[in-house]
PDB file of C-alpha atoms (C1' of nucleotides) in Angstrom:
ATOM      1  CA  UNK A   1      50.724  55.589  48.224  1.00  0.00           C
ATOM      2  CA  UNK A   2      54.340  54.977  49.837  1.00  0.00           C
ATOM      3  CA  UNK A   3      54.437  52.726  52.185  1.00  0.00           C
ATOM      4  CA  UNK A   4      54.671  53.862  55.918  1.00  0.00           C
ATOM      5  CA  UNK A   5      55.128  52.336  59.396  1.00  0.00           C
ATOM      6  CA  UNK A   6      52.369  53.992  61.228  1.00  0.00           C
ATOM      7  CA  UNK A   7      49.246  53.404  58.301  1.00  0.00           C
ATOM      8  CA  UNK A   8      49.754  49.806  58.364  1.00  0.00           C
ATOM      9  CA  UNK A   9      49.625  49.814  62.069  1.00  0.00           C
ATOM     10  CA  UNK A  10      46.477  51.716  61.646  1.00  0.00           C
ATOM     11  CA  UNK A  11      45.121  49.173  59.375  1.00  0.00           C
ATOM     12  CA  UNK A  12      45.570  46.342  61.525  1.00  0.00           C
ATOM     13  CA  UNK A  13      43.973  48.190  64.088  1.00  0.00           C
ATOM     14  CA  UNK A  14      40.956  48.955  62.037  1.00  0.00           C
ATOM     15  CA  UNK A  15      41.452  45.153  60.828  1.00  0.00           C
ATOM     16  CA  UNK A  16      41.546  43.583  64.004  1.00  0.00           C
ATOM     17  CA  UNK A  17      38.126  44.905  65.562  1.00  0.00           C
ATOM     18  CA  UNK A  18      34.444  44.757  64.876  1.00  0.00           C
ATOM     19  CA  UNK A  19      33.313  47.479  66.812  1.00  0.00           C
ATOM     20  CA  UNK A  20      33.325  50.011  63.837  1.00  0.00           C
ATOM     21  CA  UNK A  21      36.222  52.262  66.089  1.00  0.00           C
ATOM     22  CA  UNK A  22      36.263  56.232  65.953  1.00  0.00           C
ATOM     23  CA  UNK A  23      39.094  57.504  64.584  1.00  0.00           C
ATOM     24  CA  UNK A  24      40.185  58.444  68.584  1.00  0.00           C
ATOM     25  CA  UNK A  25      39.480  55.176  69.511  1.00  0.00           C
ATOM     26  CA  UNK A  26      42.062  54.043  66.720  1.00  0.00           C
ATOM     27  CA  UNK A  27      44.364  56.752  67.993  1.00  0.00           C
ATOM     28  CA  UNK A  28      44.175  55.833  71.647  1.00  0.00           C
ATOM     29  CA  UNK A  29      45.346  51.930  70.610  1.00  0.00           C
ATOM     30  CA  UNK A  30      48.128  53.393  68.246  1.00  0.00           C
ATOM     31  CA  UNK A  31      49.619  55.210  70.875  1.00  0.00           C
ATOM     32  CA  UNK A  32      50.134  51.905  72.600  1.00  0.00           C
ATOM     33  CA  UNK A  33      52.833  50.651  70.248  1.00  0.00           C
ATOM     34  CA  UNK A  34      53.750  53.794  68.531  1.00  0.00           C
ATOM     35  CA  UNK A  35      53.464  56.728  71.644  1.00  0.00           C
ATOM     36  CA  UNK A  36      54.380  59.363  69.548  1.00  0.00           C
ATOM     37  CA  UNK A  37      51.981  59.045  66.648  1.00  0.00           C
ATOM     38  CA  UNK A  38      49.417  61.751  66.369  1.00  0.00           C
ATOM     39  CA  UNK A  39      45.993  62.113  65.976  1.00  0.00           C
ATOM     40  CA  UNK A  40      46.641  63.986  62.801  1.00  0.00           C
ATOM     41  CA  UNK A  41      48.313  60.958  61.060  1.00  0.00           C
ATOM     42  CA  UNK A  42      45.522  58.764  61.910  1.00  0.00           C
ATOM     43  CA  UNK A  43      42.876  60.661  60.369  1.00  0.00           C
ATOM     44  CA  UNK A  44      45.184  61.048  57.056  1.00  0.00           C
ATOM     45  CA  UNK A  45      45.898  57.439  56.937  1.00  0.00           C
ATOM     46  CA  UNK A  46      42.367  56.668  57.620  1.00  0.00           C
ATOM     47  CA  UNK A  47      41.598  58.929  54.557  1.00  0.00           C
ATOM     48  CA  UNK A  48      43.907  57.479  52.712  1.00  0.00           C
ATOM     49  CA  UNK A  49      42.734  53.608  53.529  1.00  0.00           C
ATOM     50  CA  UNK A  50      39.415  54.764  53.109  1.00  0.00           C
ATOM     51  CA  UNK A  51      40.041  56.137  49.077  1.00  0.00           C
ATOM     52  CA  UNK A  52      42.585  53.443  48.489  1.00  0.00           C
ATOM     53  CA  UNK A  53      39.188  51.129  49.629  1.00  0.00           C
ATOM     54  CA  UNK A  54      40.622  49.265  52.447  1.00  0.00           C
ATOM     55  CA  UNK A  55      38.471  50.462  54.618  1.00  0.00           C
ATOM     56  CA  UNK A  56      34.766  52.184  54.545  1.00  0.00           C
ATOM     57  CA  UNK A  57      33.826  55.130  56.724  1.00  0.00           C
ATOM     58  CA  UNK A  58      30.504  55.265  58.249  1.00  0.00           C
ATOM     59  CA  UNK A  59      28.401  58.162  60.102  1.00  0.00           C
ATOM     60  CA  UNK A  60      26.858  57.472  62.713  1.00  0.00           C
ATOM     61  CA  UNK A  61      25.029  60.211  63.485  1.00  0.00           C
ATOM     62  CA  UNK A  62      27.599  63.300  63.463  1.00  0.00           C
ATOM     63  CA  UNK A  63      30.349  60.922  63.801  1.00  0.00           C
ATOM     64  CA  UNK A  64      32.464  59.150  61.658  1.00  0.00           C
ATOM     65  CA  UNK A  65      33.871  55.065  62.449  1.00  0.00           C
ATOM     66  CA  UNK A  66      36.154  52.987  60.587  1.00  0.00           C
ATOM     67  CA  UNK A  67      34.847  49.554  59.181  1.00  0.00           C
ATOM     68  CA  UNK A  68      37.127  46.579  57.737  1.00  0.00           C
ATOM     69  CA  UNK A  69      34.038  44.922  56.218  1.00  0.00           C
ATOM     70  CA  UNK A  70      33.877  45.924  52.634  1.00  0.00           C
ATOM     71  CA  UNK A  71      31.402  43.619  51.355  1.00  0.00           C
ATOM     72  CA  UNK A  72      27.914  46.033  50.981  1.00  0.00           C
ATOM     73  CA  UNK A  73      26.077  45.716  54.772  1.00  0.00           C
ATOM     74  CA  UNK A  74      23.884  47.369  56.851  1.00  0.00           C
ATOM     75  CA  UNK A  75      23.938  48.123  60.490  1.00  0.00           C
ATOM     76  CA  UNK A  76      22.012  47.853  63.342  1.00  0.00           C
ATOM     77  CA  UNK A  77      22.005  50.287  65.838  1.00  0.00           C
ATOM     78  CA  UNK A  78      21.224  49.651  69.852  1.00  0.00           C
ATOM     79  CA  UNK A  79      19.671  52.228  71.566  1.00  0.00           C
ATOM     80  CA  UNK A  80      20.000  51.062  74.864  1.00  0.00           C
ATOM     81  CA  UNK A  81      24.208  50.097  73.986  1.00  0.00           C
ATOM     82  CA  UNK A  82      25.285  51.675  71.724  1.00  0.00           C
ATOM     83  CA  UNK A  83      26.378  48.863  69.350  1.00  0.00           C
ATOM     84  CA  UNK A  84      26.695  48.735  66.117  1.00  0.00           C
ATOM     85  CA  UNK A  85      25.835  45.308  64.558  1.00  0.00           C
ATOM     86  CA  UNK A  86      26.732  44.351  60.839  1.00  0.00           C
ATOM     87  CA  UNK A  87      23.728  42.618  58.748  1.00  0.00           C
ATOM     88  CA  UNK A  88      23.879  41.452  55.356  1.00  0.00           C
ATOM     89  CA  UNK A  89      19.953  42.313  54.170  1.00  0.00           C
ATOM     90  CA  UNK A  90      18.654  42.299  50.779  1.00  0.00           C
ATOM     91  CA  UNK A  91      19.730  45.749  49.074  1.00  0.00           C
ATOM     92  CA  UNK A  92      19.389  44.491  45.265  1.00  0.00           C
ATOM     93  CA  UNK A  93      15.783  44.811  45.386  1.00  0.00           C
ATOM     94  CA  UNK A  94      15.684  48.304  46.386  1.00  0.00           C
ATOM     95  CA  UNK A  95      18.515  49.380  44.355  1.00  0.00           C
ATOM     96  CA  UNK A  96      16.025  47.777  41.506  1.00  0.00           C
ATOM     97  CA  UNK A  97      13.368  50.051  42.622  1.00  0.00           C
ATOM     98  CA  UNK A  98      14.688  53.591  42.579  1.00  0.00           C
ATOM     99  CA  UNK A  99      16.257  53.252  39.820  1.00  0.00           C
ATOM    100  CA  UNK A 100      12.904  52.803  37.717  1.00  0.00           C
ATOM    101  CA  UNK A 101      10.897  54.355  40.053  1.00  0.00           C
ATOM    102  CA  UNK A 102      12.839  57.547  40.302  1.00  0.00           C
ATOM    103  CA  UNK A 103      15.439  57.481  37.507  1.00  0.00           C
ATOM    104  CA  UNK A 104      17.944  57.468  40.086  1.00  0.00           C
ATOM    105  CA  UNK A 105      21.436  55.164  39.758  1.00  0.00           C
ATOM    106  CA  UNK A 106      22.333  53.936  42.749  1.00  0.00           C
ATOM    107  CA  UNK A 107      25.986  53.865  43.954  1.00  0.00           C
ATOM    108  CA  UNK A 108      25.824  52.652  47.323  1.00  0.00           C
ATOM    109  CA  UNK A 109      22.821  52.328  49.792  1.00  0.00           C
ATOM    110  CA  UNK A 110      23.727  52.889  53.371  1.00  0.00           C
ATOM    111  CA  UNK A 111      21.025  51.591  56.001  1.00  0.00           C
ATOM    112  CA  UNK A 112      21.301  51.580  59.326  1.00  0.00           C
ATOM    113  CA  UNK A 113      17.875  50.174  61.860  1.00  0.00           C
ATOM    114  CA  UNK A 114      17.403  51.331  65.011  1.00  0.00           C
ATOM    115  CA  UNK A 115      16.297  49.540  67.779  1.00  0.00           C
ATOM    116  CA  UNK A 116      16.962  47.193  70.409  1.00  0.00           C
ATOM    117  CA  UNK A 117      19.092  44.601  70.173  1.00  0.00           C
ATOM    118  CA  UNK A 118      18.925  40.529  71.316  1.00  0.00           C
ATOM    119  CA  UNK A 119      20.802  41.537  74.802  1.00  0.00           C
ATOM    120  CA  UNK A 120      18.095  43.151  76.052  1.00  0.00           C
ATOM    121  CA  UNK A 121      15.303  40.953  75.601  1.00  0.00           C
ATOM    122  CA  UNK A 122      13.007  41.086  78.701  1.00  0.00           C
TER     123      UNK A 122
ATOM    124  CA  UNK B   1       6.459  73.733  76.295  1.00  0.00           C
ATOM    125  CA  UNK B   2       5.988  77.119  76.705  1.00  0.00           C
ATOM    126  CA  UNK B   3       5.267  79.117  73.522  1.00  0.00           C
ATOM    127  CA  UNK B   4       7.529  81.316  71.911  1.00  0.00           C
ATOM    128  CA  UNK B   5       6.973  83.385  68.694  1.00  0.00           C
ATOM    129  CA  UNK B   6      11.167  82.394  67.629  1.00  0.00           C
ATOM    130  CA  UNK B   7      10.134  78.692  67.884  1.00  0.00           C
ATOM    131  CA  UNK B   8       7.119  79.404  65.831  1.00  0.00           C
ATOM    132  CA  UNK B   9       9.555  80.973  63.389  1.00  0.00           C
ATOM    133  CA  UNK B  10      11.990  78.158  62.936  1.00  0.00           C
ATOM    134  CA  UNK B  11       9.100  75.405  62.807  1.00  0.00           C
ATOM    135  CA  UNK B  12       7.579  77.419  59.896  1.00  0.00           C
ATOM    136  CA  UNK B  13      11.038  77.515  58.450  1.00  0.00           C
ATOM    137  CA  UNK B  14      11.529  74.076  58.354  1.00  0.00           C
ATOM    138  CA  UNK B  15       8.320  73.477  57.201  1.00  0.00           C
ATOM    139  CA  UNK B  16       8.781  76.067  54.269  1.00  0.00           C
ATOM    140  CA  UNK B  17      11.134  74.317  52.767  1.00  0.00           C
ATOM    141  CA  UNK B  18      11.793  70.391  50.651  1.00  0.00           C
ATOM    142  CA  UNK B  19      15.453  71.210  51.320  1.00  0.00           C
ATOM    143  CA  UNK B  20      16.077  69.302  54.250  1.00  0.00           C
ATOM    144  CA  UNK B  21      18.279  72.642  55.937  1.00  0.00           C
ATOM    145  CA  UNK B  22      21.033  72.697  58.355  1.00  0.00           C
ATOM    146  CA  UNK B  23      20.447  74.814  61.067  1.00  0.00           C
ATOM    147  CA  UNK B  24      22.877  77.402  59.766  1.00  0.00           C
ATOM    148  CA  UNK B  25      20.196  77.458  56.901  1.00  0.00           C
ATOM    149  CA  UNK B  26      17.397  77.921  59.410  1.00  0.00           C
ATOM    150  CA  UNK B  27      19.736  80.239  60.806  1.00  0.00           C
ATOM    151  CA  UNK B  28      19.796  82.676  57.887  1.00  0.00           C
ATOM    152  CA  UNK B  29      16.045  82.513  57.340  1.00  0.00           C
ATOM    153  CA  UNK B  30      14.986  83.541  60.710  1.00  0.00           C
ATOM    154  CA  UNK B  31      17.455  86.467  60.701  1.00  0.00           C
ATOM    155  CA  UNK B  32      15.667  88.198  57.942  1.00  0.00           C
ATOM    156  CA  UNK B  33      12.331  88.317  59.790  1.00  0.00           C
ATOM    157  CA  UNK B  34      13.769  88.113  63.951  1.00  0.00           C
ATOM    158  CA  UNK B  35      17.378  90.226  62.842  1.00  0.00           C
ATOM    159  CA  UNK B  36      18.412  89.188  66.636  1.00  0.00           C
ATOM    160  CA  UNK B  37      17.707  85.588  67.063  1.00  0.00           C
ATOM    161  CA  UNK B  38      20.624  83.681  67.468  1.00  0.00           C
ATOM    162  CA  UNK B  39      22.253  80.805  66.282  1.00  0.00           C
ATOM    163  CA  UNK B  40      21.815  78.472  69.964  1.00  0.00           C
ATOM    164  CA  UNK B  41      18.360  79.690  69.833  1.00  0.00           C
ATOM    165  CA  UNK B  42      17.950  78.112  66.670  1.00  0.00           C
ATOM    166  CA  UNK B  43      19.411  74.715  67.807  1.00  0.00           C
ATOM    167  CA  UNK B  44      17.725  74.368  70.799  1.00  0.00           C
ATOM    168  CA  UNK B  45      14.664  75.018  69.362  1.00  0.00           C
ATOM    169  CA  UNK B  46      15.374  72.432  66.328  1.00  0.00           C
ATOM    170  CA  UNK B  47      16.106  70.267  68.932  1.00  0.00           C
ATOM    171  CA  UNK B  48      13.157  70.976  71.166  1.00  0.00           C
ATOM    172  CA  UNK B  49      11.086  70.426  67.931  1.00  0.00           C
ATOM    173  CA  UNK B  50      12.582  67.269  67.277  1.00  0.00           C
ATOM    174  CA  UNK B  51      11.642  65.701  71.145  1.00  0.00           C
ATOM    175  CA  UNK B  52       8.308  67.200  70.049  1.00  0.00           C
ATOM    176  CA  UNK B  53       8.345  65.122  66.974  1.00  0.00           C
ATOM    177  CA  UNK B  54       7.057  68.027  65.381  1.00  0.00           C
ATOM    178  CA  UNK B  55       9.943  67.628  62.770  1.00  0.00           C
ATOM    179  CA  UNK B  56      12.663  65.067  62.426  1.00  0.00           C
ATOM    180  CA  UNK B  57      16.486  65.574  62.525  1.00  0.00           C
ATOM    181  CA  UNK B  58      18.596  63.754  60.152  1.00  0.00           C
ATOM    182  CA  UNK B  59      22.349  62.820  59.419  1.00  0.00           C
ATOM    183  CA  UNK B  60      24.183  63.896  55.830  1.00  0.00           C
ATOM    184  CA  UNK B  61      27.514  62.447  56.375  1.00  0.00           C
ATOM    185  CA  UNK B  62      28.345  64.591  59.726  1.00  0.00           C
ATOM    186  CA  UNK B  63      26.290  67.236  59.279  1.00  0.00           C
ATOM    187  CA  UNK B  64      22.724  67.502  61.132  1.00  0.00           C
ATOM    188  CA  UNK B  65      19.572  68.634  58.604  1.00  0.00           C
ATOM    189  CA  UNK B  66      15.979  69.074  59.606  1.00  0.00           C
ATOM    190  CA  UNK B  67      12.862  67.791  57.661  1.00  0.00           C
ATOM    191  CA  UNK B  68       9.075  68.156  58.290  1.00  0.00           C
ATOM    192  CA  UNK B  69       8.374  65.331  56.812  1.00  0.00           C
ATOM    193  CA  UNK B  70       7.655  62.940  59.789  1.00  0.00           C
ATOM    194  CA  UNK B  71       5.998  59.902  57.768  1.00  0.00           C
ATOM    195  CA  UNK B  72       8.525  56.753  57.394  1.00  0.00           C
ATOM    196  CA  UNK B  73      10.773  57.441  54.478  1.00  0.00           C
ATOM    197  CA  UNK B  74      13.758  57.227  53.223  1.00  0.00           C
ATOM    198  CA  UNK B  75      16.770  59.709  51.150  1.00  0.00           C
ATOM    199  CA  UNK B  76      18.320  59.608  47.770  1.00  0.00           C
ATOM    200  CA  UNK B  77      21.444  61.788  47.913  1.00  0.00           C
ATOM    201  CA  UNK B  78      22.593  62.901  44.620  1.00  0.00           C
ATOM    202  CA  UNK B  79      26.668  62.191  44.714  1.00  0.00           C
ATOM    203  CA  UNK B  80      26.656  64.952  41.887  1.00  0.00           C
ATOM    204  CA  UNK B  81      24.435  68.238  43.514  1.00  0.00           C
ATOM    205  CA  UNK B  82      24.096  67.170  46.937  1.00  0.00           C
ATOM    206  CA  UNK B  83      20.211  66.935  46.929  1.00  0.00           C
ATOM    207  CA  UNK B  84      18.358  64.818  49.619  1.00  0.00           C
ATOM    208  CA  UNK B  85      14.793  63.328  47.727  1.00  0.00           C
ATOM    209  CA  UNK B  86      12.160  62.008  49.638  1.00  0.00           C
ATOM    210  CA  UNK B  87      11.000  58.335  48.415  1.00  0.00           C
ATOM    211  CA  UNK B  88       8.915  56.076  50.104  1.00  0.00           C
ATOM    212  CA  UNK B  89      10.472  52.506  49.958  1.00  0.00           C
ATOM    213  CA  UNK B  90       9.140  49.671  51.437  1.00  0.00           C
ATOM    214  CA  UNK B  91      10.679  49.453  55.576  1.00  0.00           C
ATOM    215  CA  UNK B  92       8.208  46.871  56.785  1.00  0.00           C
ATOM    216  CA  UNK B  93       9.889  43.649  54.933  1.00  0.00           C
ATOM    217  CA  UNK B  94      13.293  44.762  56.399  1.00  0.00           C
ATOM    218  CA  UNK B  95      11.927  45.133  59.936  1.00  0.00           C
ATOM    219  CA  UNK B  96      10.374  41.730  59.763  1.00  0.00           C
ATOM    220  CA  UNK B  97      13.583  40.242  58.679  1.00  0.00           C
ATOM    221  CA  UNK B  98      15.801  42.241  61.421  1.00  0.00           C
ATOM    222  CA  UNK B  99      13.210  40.709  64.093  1.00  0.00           C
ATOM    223  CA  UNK B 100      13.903  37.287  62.966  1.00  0.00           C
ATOM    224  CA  UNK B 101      16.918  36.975  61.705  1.00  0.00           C
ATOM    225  CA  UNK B 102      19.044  39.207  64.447  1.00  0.00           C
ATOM    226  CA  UNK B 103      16.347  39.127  67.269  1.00  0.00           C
ATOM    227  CA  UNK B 104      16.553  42.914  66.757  1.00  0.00           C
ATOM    228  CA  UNK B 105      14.094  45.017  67.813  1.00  0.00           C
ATOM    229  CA  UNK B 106      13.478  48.035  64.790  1.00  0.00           C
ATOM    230  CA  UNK B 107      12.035  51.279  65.863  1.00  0.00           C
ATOM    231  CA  UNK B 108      13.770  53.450  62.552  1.00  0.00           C
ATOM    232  CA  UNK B 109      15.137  52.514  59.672  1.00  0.00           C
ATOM    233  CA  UNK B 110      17.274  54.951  58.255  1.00  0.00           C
ATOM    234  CA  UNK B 111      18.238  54.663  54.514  1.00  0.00           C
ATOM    235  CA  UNK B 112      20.371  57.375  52.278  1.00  0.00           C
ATOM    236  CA  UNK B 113      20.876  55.741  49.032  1.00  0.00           C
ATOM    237  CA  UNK B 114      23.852  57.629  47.015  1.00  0.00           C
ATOM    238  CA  UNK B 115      24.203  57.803  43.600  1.00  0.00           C
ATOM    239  CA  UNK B 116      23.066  59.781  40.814  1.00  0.00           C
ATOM    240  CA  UNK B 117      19.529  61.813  40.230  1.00  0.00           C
ATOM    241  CA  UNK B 118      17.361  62.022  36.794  1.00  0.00           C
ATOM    242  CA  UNK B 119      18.729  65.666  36.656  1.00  0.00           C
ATOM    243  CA  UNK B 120      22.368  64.151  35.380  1.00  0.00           C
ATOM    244  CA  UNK B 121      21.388  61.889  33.008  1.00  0.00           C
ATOM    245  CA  UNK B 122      23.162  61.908  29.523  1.00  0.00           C
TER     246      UNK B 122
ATOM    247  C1'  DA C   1      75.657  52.493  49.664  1.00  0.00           C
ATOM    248  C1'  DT C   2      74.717  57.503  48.830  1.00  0.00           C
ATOM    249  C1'  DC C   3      71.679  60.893  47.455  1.00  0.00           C
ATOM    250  C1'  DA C   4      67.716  63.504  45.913  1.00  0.00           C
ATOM    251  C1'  DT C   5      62.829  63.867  45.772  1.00  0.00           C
ATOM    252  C1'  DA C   6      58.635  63.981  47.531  1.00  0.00           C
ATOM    253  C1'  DA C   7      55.460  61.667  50.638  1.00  0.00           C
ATOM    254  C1'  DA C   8      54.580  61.144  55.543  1.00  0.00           C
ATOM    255  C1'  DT C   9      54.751  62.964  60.104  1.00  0.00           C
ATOM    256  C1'  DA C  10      54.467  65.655  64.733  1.00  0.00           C
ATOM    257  C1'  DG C  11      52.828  69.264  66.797  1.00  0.00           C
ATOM    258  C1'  DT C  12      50.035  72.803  66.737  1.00  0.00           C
ATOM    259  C1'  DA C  13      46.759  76.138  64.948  1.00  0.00           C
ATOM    260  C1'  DA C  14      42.460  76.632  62.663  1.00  0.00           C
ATOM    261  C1'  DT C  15      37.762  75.476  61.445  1.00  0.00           C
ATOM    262  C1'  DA C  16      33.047  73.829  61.717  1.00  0.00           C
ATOM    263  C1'  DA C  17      29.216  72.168  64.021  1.00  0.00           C
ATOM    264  C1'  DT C  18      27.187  72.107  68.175  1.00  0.00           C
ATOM    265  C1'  DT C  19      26.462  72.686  73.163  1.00  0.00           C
ATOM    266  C1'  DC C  20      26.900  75.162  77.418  1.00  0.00           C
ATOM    267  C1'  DC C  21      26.630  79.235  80.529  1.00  0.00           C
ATOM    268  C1'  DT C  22      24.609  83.376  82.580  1.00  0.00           C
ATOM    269  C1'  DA C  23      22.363  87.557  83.035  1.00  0.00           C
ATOM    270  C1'  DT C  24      18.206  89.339  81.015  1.00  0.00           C
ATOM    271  C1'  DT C  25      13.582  88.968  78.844  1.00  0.00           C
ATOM    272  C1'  DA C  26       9.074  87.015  77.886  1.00  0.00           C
ATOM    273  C1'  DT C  27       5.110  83.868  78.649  1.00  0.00           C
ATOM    274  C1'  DT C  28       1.608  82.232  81.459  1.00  0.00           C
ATOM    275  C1'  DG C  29      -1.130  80.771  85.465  1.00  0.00           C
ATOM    276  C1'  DT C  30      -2.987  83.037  89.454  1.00  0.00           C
TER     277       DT C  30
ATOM    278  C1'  DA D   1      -0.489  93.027  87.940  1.00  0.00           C
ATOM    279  C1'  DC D   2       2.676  89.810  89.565  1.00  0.00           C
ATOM    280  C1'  DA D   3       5.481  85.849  90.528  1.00  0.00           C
ATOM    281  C1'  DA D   4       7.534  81.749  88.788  1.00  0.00           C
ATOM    282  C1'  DT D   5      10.172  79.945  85.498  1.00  0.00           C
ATOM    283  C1'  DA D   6      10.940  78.885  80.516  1.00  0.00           C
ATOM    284  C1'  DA D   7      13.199  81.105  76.689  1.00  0.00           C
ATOM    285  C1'  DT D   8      16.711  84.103  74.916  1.00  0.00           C
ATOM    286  C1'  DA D   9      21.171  86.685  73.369  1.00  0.00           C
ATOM    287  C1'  DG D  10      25.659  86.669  73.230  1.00  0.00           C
ATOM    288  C1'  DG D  11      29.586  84.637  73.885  1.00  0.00           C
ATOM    289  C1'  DA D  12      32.571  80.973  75.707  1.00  0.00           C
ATOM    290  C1'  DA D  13      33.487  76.105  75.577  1.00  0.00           C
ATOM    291  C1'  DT D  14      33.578  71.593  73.433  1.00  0.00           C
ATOM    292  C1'  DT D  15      34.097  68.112  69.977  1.00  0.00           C
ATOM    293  C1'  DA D  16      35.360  66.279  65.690  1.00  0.00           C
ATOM    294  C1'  DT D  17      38.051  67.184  62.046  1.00  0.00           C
ATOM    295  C1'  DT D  18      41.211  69.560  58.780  1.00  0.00           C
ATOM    296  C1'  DA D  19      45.104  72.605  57.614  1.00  0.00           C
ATOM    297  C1'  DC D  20      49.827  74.277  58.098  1.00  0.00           C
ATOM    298  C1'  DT D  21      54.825  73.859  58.389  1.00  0.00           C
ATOM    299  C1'  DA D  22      59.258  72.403  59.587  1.00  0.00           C
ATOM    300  C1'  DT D  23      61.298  67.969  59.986  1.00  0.00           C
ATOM    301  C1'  DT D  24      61.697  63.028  59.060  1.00  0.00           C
ATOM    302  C1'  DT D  25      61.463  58.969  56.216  1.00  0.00           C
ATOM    303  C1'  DA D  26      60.752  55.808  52.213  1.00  0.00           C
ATOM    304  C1'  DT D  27      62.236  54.841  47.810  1.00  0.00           C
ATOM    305  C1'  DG D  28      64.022  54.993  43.150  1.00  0.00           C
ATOM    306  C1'  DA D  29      68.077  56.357  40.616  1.00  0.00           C
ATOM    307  C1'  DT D  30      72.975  56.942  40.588  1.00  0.00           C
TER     308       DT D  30
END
DNA sequence: ATCATAAATAGTAATAATTCCTATTATTGT
DNA sequence: ACAATAATAGGAATTATTACTATTTATGAT
């Protein structure tokens, strides 16, 4: 992968957020310091960050976002906002179970909860 | 809800079925029996089946699929064939831990874990 | 430094999944 | 049977994303 201009600008856009950005939301702040950047080249690069693992993409629902946090997470999802909250839980003892309960190898589990989150405690 | 025999159609489709379909799937299906149903037909009805709770809609990467199966459970989707498997895993320890630890309030958990089915094994 | 090669890009067209719109049709309570 | 209105077909519109192509740019070799 050759270096370019406009991907690591998209990195440190993905990098310098926690609020798991869609790739127009990425777009929209790239524009800012590079206007003529299109919204083409930011879903290639985020392709490419996401297979060179610098990134993970997540759905949520029929959308995807753009995550810096590589470590293995879960999310929590707000109904009320919309926010999407990282959570380290406890994945190692599932991953345990379906492989000798169903024979199944498990690559990656992706879990997200939803619910309501702590801001909108009556 | 008013009745209507194309509803009826699509519920029975989705209940026909372990596939988990897309609503292009459902789509195909109800054309054999109702040749002029169409496809928004088919998706409002999904949907108005869903707000019914008579079946439940979920997310495969960006792509929408219907299931029947409304009981708590969770997906294993097989990197290799693309097949969705019911399993039941075991939600409640992971909403008591969201509730503590985060203050979160869990209504769902949703959990896809992808990797490899028993059908690929060397 | 120049140059050649191929990757990266802009701009736009194309695609896929889904929703919206409107005139017509069908269900249902009276 | 009839009136009210939900449901529908068919197609247009929307949204997210990918594909295409001529041009630009990074980079390794001369």
């Amino acid at each position: 992968m050759r270096y370019s201009h406009k991907r690591e600008a998209i990195q440190e856009i993905v990098y310098g957020t926690n609020s798991h950005p869609t790739a127009d939301w990425v777009f929209q702040k790239a524009k800012v310091k590079i206007p003529n950047i299109s919204l083409g080249t930011v879903y290639r690069n985020l392709k490419q960050l996401d297979d060179a693992q610098l990134i993970n993409t997540i759905y949520d629902g029929n959308i995807a976002r753009y995550d810096w946090n590589r470590e293995p997470h879960d999310h929590l999802k707000c109904k009320i906002c919309g926010d999407l909250i990282d959570v380290q839980l406890f994945d190692d003892q599932i991953r345990k179970t379906v492989k000798k309960l169903y024979k199944f190898e498990p690559d990656d589990v992706v879990m997200t909860i939803i619910g309501t989150c702590h801001k909108h405690n009556k």
